[in-house]
Structures are given as structure tokens and as C-alpha cells.
Short mmCIF file of C-alpha atoms and ligand atoms in Angstrom, two decimals:
data_model
loop_
_atom_site.label_atom_id
_atom_site.label_comp_id
_atom_site.label_asym_id
_atom_site.label_seq_id
_atom_site.Cartn_x
_atom_site.Cartn_y
_atom_site.Cartn_z
CA MET A 1 -84.78 107.11 76.24
CA VAL A 2 -86.67 108.54 79.18
CA ASN A 3 -90.39 108.30 78.73
CA VAL A 4 -91.38 111.83 79.65
CA GLN A 5 -95.04 110.98 79.97
CA GLU A 6 -94.24 108.10 82.32
CA SER A 7 -91.79 110.10 84.44
CA LEU A 8 -94.31 112.92 84.75
CA LYS A 9 -96.91 110.41 85.89
CA VAL A 10 -94.63 108.99 88.59
CA LYS A 11 -93.61 112.43 89.72
CA ARG A 12 -97.22 113.52 90.00
CA GLU A 13 -98.14 110.57 92.18
CA VAL A 14 -95.06 110.98 94.37
CA LEU A 15 -95.97 114.62 94.87
CA GLU A 16 -99.53 113.69 95.81
CA ILE A 17 -98.17 111.25 98.38
CA SER A 18 -95.79 113.89 99.72
CA SER A 19 -98.68 116.34 100.00
CA GLU A 20 -100.70 113.75 101.92
CA ILE A 21 -97.73 113.07 104.25
CA MET A 22 -97.56 116.79 105.10
CA SER A 23 -101.30 117.09 105.57
CA GLU A 24 -101.63 114.01 107.78
CA SER A 25 -98.59 114.76 109.93
CA GLY A 26 -99.86 118.32 110.49
CA GLN A 27 -103.27 116.97 111.41
CA PHE A 28 -101.73 114.44 113.80
CA LEU A 29 -99.73 117.16 115.54
CA ARG A 30 -102.72 119.51 115.79
CA LYS A 31 -104.74 116.73 117.40
CA ALA A 32 -101.86 116.27 119.85
CA GLY A 33 -102.15 119.94 120.90
CA PHE A 34 -99.50 121.50 118.65
CA ILE A 35 -99.87 124.85 116.95
CA GLU A 36 -98.35 125.45 113.51
CA ILE A 37 -96.18 128.54 113.28
CA LEU A 38 -95.00 130.18 110.07
CA PRO A 39 -91.42 129.49 109.02
CA VAL A 40 -88.58 131.96 109.42
CA ILE A 41 -86.65 132.34 106.17
CA ILE A 42 -84.10 135.02 107.12
CA SER A 43 -82.66 135.92 110.50
CA PRO A 44 -79.38 137.21 111.95
CA ILE A 45 -79.10 133.81 113.69
CA THR A 46 -79.33 130.32 112.30
CA ASP A 47 -78.07 126.82 113.02
CA PRO A 48 -74.23 126.73 112.89
CA LEU A 49 -74.50 123.03 111.81
CA ASN A 50 -71.85 120.43 112.53
CA HIS A 51 -70.46 120.41 109.00
CA SER A 52 -69.40 123.24 106.73
CA VAL A 53 -71.52 124.59 103.90
CA PHE A 54 -71.07 127.65 101.67
CA ASP A 55 -72.21 130.94 103.14
CA ALA A 56 -75.80 131.96 102.45
CA SER A 57 -76.25 135.42 103.88
CA ILE A 58 -77.59 138.74 102.70
CA ASP A 59 -76.22 142.18 103.62
CA TYR A 60 -79.01 144.47 104.72
CA TYR A 61 -78.32 148.06 105.80
CA ASP A 62 -75.85 147.79 108.68
CA GLY A 63 -76.68 144.18 109.36
CA LYS A 64 -76.58 140.70 107.89
CA TYR A 65 -79.32 138.15 107.42
CA SER A 66 -78.64 134.43 107.10
CA LEU A 67 -80.92 132.12 105.15
CA THR A 68 -82.32 129.55 107.55
CA LYS A 69 -80.31 126.34 107.92
CA SER A 70 -82.69 125.14 110.62
CA MET A 71 -85.11 126.86 112.96
CA ILE A 72 -83.60 125.39 116.13
CA PHE A 73 -83.14 128.74 117.92
CA HIS A 74 -86.52 130.12 116.87
CA LYS A 75 -88.14 126.91 118.08
CA GLN A 76 -86.52 127.33 121.50
CA LEU A 77 -87.89 130.88 121.65
CA ALA A 78 -91.32 129.93 120.26
CA VAL A 79 -92.02 127.49 123.12
CA ARG A 80 -92.04 130.50 125.42
CA VAL A 81 -95.29 131.41 123.67
CA PHE A 82 -96.84 128.01 122.87
CA PRO A 83 -95.77 124.79 124.63
CA LYS A 84 -96.03 122.63 121.49
CA ILE A 85 -95.13 124.05 118.09
CA PHE A 86 -94.38 122.78 114.60
CA THR A 87 -93.54 124.34 111.26
CA PHE A 88 -92.75 123.21 107.74
CA SER A 89 -89.44 124.98 107.57
CA PRO A 90 -87.65 125.63 104.26
CA ASN A 91 -83.94 125.15 104.89
CA ILE A 92 -81.11 126.39 102.70
CA ARG A 93 -77.82 124.60 103.14
CA LEU A 94 -75.36 125.22 100.33
CA GLU A 95 -73.84 121.74 100.59
CA THR A 96 -70.66 120.83 98.74
CA GLU A 97 -70.75 118.96 95.43
CA ASP A 98 -69.61 115.65 96.98
CA LYS A 99 -73.11 115.34 98.51
CA LYS A 100 -74.75 115.24 95.06
CA SER A 101 -74.97 111.46 94.80
CA THR A 102 -75.80 110.44 98.36
CA GLY A 103 -79.47 110.23 97.42
CA ARG A 104 -80.24 112.19 100.60
CA HIS A 105 -79.06 115.76 100.00
CA LEU A 106 -80.58 118.82 98.39
CA ILE A 107 -79.49 122.40 98.99
CA GLU A 108 -83.10 123.49 99.50
CA PHE A 109 -85.29 121.13 101.50
CA THR A 110 -88.10 121.14 104.04
CA GLN A 111 -88.06 120.03 107.64
CA LEU A 112 -91.16 119.30 109.62
CA ASP A 113 -89.60 120.92 112.65
CA LEU A 114 -91.23 120.53 116.08
CA GLU A 115 -90.44 121.44 119.66
CA VAL A 116 -92.13 120.74 123.00
CA LYS A 117 -91.62 122.77 126.16
CA GLY A 118 -90.56 120.67 129.16
CA ALA A 119 -90.43 117.45 127.13
CA LYS A 120 -87.93 114.64 127.58
CA ARG A 121 -86.33 112.73 124.73
CA ASP A 122 -88.62 109.75 125.36
CA ASP A 123 -91.71 111.93 124.85
CA ILE A 124 -90.46 112.88 121.38
CA LEU A 125 -89.58 109.29 120.46
CA THR A 126 -93.09 108.13 121.36
CA LEU A 127 -94.71 111.08 119.59
CA ILE A 128 -92.80 110.40 116.36
CA GLU A 129 -93.44 106.65 116.49
CA ASN A 130 -97.18 107.27 116.79
CA MET A 131 -97.07 109.93 114.08
CA PHE A 132 -95.26 107.59 111.69
CA VAL A 133 -97.85 104.85 112.23
CA GLU A 134 -100.71 107.28 111.59
CA VAL A 135 -99.08 108.80 108.49
CA PHE A 136 -98.13 105.42 107.01
CA LYS A 137 -101.65 104.04 107.63
CA ASP A 138 -103.16 107.11 106.00
CA VAL A 139 -101.02 106.99 102.85
CA ASP A 140 -101.60 103.23 102.65
CA GLU A 141 -105.35 103.80 102.72
CA LYS A 142 -105.26 106.53 100.07
CA PHE A 143 -102.33 105.47 97.85
CA GLY A 144 -101.60 101.85 98.88
CA GLN A 145 -101.70 100.40 95.40
CA ILE A 146 -99.35 102.90 93.78
CA ILE A 147 -97.00 102.92 96.79
CA ARG A 148 -96.71 99.13 96.72
CA SER A 149 -96.03 99.19 92.98
CA MET A 150 -93.05 101.47 93.65
CA ASN A 151 -92.02 100.02 96.99
CA PRO A 152 -92.28 96.27 97.57
CA HIS A 153 -91.04 96.73 101.17
CA PHE A 154 -93.74 99.20 102.17
CA SER A 155 -95.31 98.39 105.53
CA ILE A 156 -96.73 100.16 108.57
CA PRO A 157 -93.78 100.56 110.98
CA LYS A 158 -93.94 98.43 114.12
CA ILE A 159 -93.62 100.40 117.35
CA PRO A 160 -91.76 100.94 119.57
CA PHE A 161 -88.74 101.30 117.27
CA GLU A 162 -85.52 99.67 118.41
CA ARG A 163 -83.11 101.98 120.28
CA VAL A 164 -79.45 101.56 119.47
CA LYS A 165 -76.74 103.34 121.45
CA TYR A 166 -74.34 105.20 119.16
CA LEU A 167 -71.12 104.15 120.91
CA GLU A 168 -72.16 100.50 121.25
CA ALA A 169 -72.95 100.36 117.53
CA TYR A 170 -69.64 102.08 116.73
CA ASP A 171 -67.71 99.55 118.86
CA GLU A 172 -69.42 96.61 117.18
CA TYR A 173 -69.43 97.71 113.52
CA GLY A 174 -66.83 100.49 113.23
CA PRO A 175 -67.15 103.98 111.74
CA ASP A 176 -69.54 102.83 108.97
CA PHE A 177 -72.02 101.42 111.46
CA GLU A 178 -74.91 103.68 110.42
CA THR A 179 -74.80 102.53 106.79
CA ILE A 180 -74.31 98.90 107.79
CA LEU A 181 -77.22 98.92 110.23
CA SER A 182 -79.48 100.89 107.89
CA LYS A 183 -78.88 98.36 105.05
CA ARG A 184 -79.49 95.41 107.32
CA ALA A 185 -82.64 96.78 109.02
CA THR A 186 -86.20 96.16 107.89
CA GLU A 187 -87.77 98.65 110.35
CA PRO A 188 -86.82 102.23 111.27
CA PHE A 189 -84.67 102.42 114.41
CA TRP A 190 -83.40 105.10 116.80
CA LEU A 191 -79.76 105.89 117.26
CA ILE A 192 -79.46 107.46 120.72
CA ASP A 193 -76.81 109.03 122.99
CA ILE A 194 -74.74 110.63 120.25
CA PRO A 195 -71.24 111.76 121.31
CA ILE A 196 -70.64 115.45 121.87
CA GLU A 197 -68.20 115.91 118.97
CA GLU A 198 -70.78 114.67 116.44
CA ARG A 199 -73.33 117.36 117.26
CA GLU A 200 -73.98 121.07 117.50
CA PHE A 201 -73.75 122.80 120.89
CA TYR A 202 -77.48 122.93 121.57
CA ASP A 203 -78.30 119.26 122.22
CA ARG A 204 -78.27 118.63 125.98
CA LEU A 205 -75.23 117.02 127.53
CA ASP A 206 -75.93 114.08 129.82
CA GLY A 207 -74.80 114.08 133.46
CA ASP A 208 -71.69 112.00 132.71
CA GLY A 209 -70.45 114.65 130.29
CA LYS A 210 -69.77 112.30 127.34
CA VAL A 211 -72.93 111.74 125.36
CA LEU A 212 -75.94 113.86 124.56
CA VAL A 213 -79.59 113.26 125.32
CA ASP A 214 -80.42 113.18 121.66
CA MET A 215 -81.25 110.90 118.75
CA ASP A 216 -81.42 110.24 115.04
CA LEU A 217 -84.06 108.11 113.40
CA ILE A 218 -82.56 105.80 110.76
CA TYR A 219 -84.61 104.34 107.92
CA PRO A 220 -84.13 100.69 106.96
CA TYR A 221 -83.13 99.25 103.54
CA GLY A 222 -80.15 101.62 103.35
CA PHE A 223 -82.16 104.84 103.23
CA GLY A 224 -80.16 106.25 106.16
CA GLU A 225 -80.91 109.23 108.38
CA ALA A 226 -84.51 110.40 108.64
CA ILE A 227 -84.63 112.67 111.68
CA SER A 228 -82.32 114.41 114.13
CA GLY A 229 -83.39 115.75 117.49
CA GLY A 230 -82.91 115.77 121.23
CA GLU A 231 -83.33 117.54 124.51
CA ARG A 232 -81.88 121.06 124.42
CA GLU A 233 -79.47 123.03 126.55
CA TYR A 234 -81.35 126.02 127.98
CA GLU A 235 -79.10 127.41 130.74
CA TYR A 236 -76.90 130.36 129.80
CA GLU A 237 -73.68 129.11 131.41
CA LYS A 238 -74.00 125.62 129.94
CA ILE A 239 -74.73 127.04 126.50
CA LEU A 240 -71.62 129.23 126.69
CA TYR A 241 -69.56 126.23 127.80
CA ARG A 242 -70.83 124.15 124.89
CA MET A 243 -70.29 126.97 122.39
CA ASN A 244 -66.73 127.36 123.62
CA LEU A 245 -66.09 123.63 123.27
CA LYS A 246 -67.22 123.81 119.63
CA GLY A 247 -65.51 127.12 118.96
CA ASN A 248 -68.80 128.86 118.06
CA ASP A 249 -68.36 132.62 117.86
CA HIS A 250 -70.37 134.45 120.56
CA GLU A 251 -70.85 137.56 118.47
CA THR A 252 -72.48 135.64 115.59
CA LEU A 253 -75.03 134.23 118.01
CA ARG A 254 -75.42 137.38 120.12
CA TRP A 255 -79.16 137.67 119.42
CA TYR A 256 -79.66 134.13 120.67
CA LEU A 257 -77.45 134.59 123.73
CA ASP A 258 -79.33 137.78 124.68
CA GLU A 259 -82.60 135.82 124.65
CA VAL A 260 -81.11 132.89 126.57
CA LYS A 261 -79.98 135.36 129.23
CA LYS A 262 -83.58 136.48 129.66
CA GLY A 263 -84.54 132.83 130.04
CA ILE A 264 -85.70 130.09 127.72
CA PRO A 265 -87.56 126.97 128.91
CA PRO A 266 -86.20 123.43 128.77
CA SER A 267 -87.49 121.67 125.68
CA ALA A 268 -86.99 118.76 123.33
CA GLY A 269 -87.81 118.35 119.68
CA CYS A 270 -86.71 117.14 116.28
CA GLY A 271 -86.70 117.84 112.56
CA ILE A 272 -87.98 115.42 109.92
CA GLY A 273 -86.84 115.80 106.33
CA ILE A 274 -90.01 115.75 104.21
CA GLU A 275 -88.22 114.82 100.97
CA ARG A 276 -86.42 111.97 102.74
CA LEU A 277 -89.68 110.67 104.21
CA THR A 278 -91.32 110.79 100.77
CA ARG A 279 -88.28 109.07 99.28
CA PHE A 280 -88.51 106.29 101.85
CA VAL A 281 -92.26 105.76 101.42
CA CYS A 282 -91.99 105.72 97.61
CA ASN A 283 -88.64 103.90 97.41
CA LEU A 284 -87.05 106.67 95.31
CA LYS A 285 -83.41 106.64 94.24
CA HIS A 286 -82.88 110.29 95.15
CA VAL A 287 -84.65 112.96 97.21
CA SER A 288 -84.70 115.13 94.07
CA GLU A 289 -87.59 112.91 92.87
CA ALA A 290 -89.58 113.97 95.92
CA ARG A 291 -90.16 117.62 95.04
CA LEU A 292 -90.65 119.99 92.14
CA PHE A 293 -87.78 122.39 91.44
CA ALA A 294 -85.26 120.21 93.30
CA LYS A 295 -81.82 121.72 93.74
CA LEU A 296 -78.91 119.33 93.81
CA PRO A 297 -75.61 120.08 95.55
CA GLY A 298 -73.06 121.46 93.10
CA THR A 299 -75.57 122.68 90.52
CA VAL A 300 -77.76 125.69 89.80
CA SER A 301 -81.31 124.97 88.67
CA ILE A 302 -84.74 126.55 88.54
P1 AMP B 401 -80.21 117.92 110.82
O1 AMP B 401 -80.69 118.51 112.09
O2 AMP B 401 -79.09 118.65 110.20
O3 AMP B 401 -79.94 116.45 110.98
O4 AMP B 401 -81.44 118.02 109.79
C1 AMP B 401 -82.68 117.48 110.15
C2 AMP B 401 -83.24 116.58 109.08
O5 AMP B 401 -83.39 117.31 107.86
C3 AMP B 401 -82.34 115.42 108.70
O6 AMP B 401 -82.49 114.34 109.57
C4 AMP B 401 -82.84 115.12 107.30
O7 AMP B 401 -84.04 114.38 107.30
C5 AMP B 401 -83.12 116.49 106.75
N1 AMP B 401 -81.97 117.02 106.00
C6 AMP B 401 -80.83 117.55 106.50
N2 AMP B 401 -80.01 117.98 105.52
C7 AMP B 401 -80.65 117.72 104.36
C8 AMP B 401 -80.32 117.97 102.98
N3 AMP B 401 -79.19 118.58 102.61
N4 AMP B 401 -81.21 117.58 102.03
C9 AMP B 401 -82.37 116.98 102.38
N5 AMP B 401 -82.74 116.74 103.67
C10 AMP B 401 -81.89 117.11 104.65
MG1 MG B 402 -78.83 114.99 111.40
#
């Protein structure tokens, strides 16, 4: 039988650690010159994603609002106003039921989403590496004992993280390379230069036209993907070209295209799943243990 008292105790401590992760990462970014903006929950435009989810939109007068799947487009527009921005962005992705047992998927989750005007991919990699070290040191100082009782592997990540090229890893280990490498690793590592068909249209295409200037961060011990990000396309013609390659409907993204036409700056950024980071720090079986009111794919809950 589940010991309710015990499970409540664990949950409480995990939530305290998650709260500390959010506080310390926000503080780190502020010190690095970032400004926190409020999240956008509904908009006529949102991330088309690279996989299909159920529709989450609301009719409103003559128009339609979508619930935010990610704030990618708003981040690209926000760096017109402030060069370095971050937000704790609630994302709704009505994922299919088959994602229920991955350990990594909720239908409502939070991204620490950041974007930097004029940045290169390398700037973001270094920023995140330093942020991880600071956040891990902080939670170790405040919650070290409880974290180590849940997670025997807990350690401060060693930087710089290894950089693995997507296609080289694919050639060596086959289509399951991400899982294989994540299980084998004992430190987080970057997966870089992701092929065009694996990503949305907005990550910047490299000069050779095959891979993107982007990245995922992969957690060790089989915890899998932690972060996705990259440099962004910002030129109107290139964005249209990329949308056409993917078959993205122009009309759906008209608001975005109108803004791009006026001009958006080059930028780079990434999004970090807060529940996944908490799960990794606390060695949890499932991200649903990392938040109150967790919503699993395929179910309806409070
Ligand atoms: P994406 O740009 O789609 O890779 O999302 C950015 C980050 O958000 C991912 O690297 C994960 O950390 C997190 N994330 C994405 N989808 C989910 C989900 N369904 N449940 C929990 N976290 C997610
Ligand atoms: Mg991703």
C-alpha cells in the first residue's frame, strides 16, 4: 500500500527543490543581464512543433486563439525590445496517449524559455553550462542531503559538456542513438547540428544546407532530452523557404510573417523543461512527480 504520509513528504521536498531551481536560475539570468517577461498563454500564433498533438484552440469573436505550445515567436519579437529575455512559460501540448509512460511527457508543463539578440549557438551553450553549475551548486548547498538520499548519482556537472554531432552519433549507433548515449553517459552532453527534417522551420540552416545551427541537451543515466534550442532564422525569404519545405501554412502564421517582414533581429535561445530538470536532480521515475496537479497524456485530471 502507498504510504500517503511518506509520498506527501517526498512530494513536498521535490517541490521545494523545484522552487529553488526556478529561483536560482532566474537569479542567474538576471545577474547575466536578462529581463524576465510575463508568459503569453493565448495567441493567434504558436509553435507548429515537429510532431502532431491534438488541437488546443479557442474561438473568439471572428478569430481563433491557440494555447501556447512554446513562446518561440514571441521570444523572437521580444528581443526587439530587450536584448536578453527569459520567461517561465506554461506550455499546453495535448500529446497522444502513447507518451504517457515515457517518464518525460506531460500535457501541461513549464519551459524556462530564453532568447538573446545577436547571440550565436556557442554563447547559449556556455550560458546554460554556467547556469547548470550554479543551480546544481545552490540546490546541493540547500538540499544536498535529501537530494543525495533520492539520487545517488547527484553531482555538480563538469563543464564544458561534451558536444556530439547528431549525424555522427546516428551513423555509429543507429536510430536509437539518443537513448543509447543517454543511458551510457554520466554527465549531460550536447547533441548539435540536428538535421533539417527533425526540426521546426525556425532553427537556422547552416551554410551547407543540411544541418541546423541548433542543439539539444541530453541528460545522462537515461533521463533523455533536457533542452532544445538554436540560432534562429530571421530573414523573411529564408523563413518562407523553410516554411514551404515543412509545409507550414502561411495563413496560420500570418501574424508572425507580418512582423518578420517589418524586421526581426538575429537571435539564439533555448527552452529548458522545469519538470524534467527537477526529475533529473531528484532522480524521479516520472515528470508527474515534479509538480502539483500534473496532467498525464491520455488522461483528464485536476
Ligand atoms: P521542445 O522545443 O519541443 O524540445 O521543448 C523544449 C523543452 O521542453 C524540452 O527539451 C523539454 O525539456 C520540455 N518539454 C517538451 N515537451 C514536453 C512535455 N510534453 N512534457 C514535459 N516537458 C516537455
Ligand atoms: Mg526538443
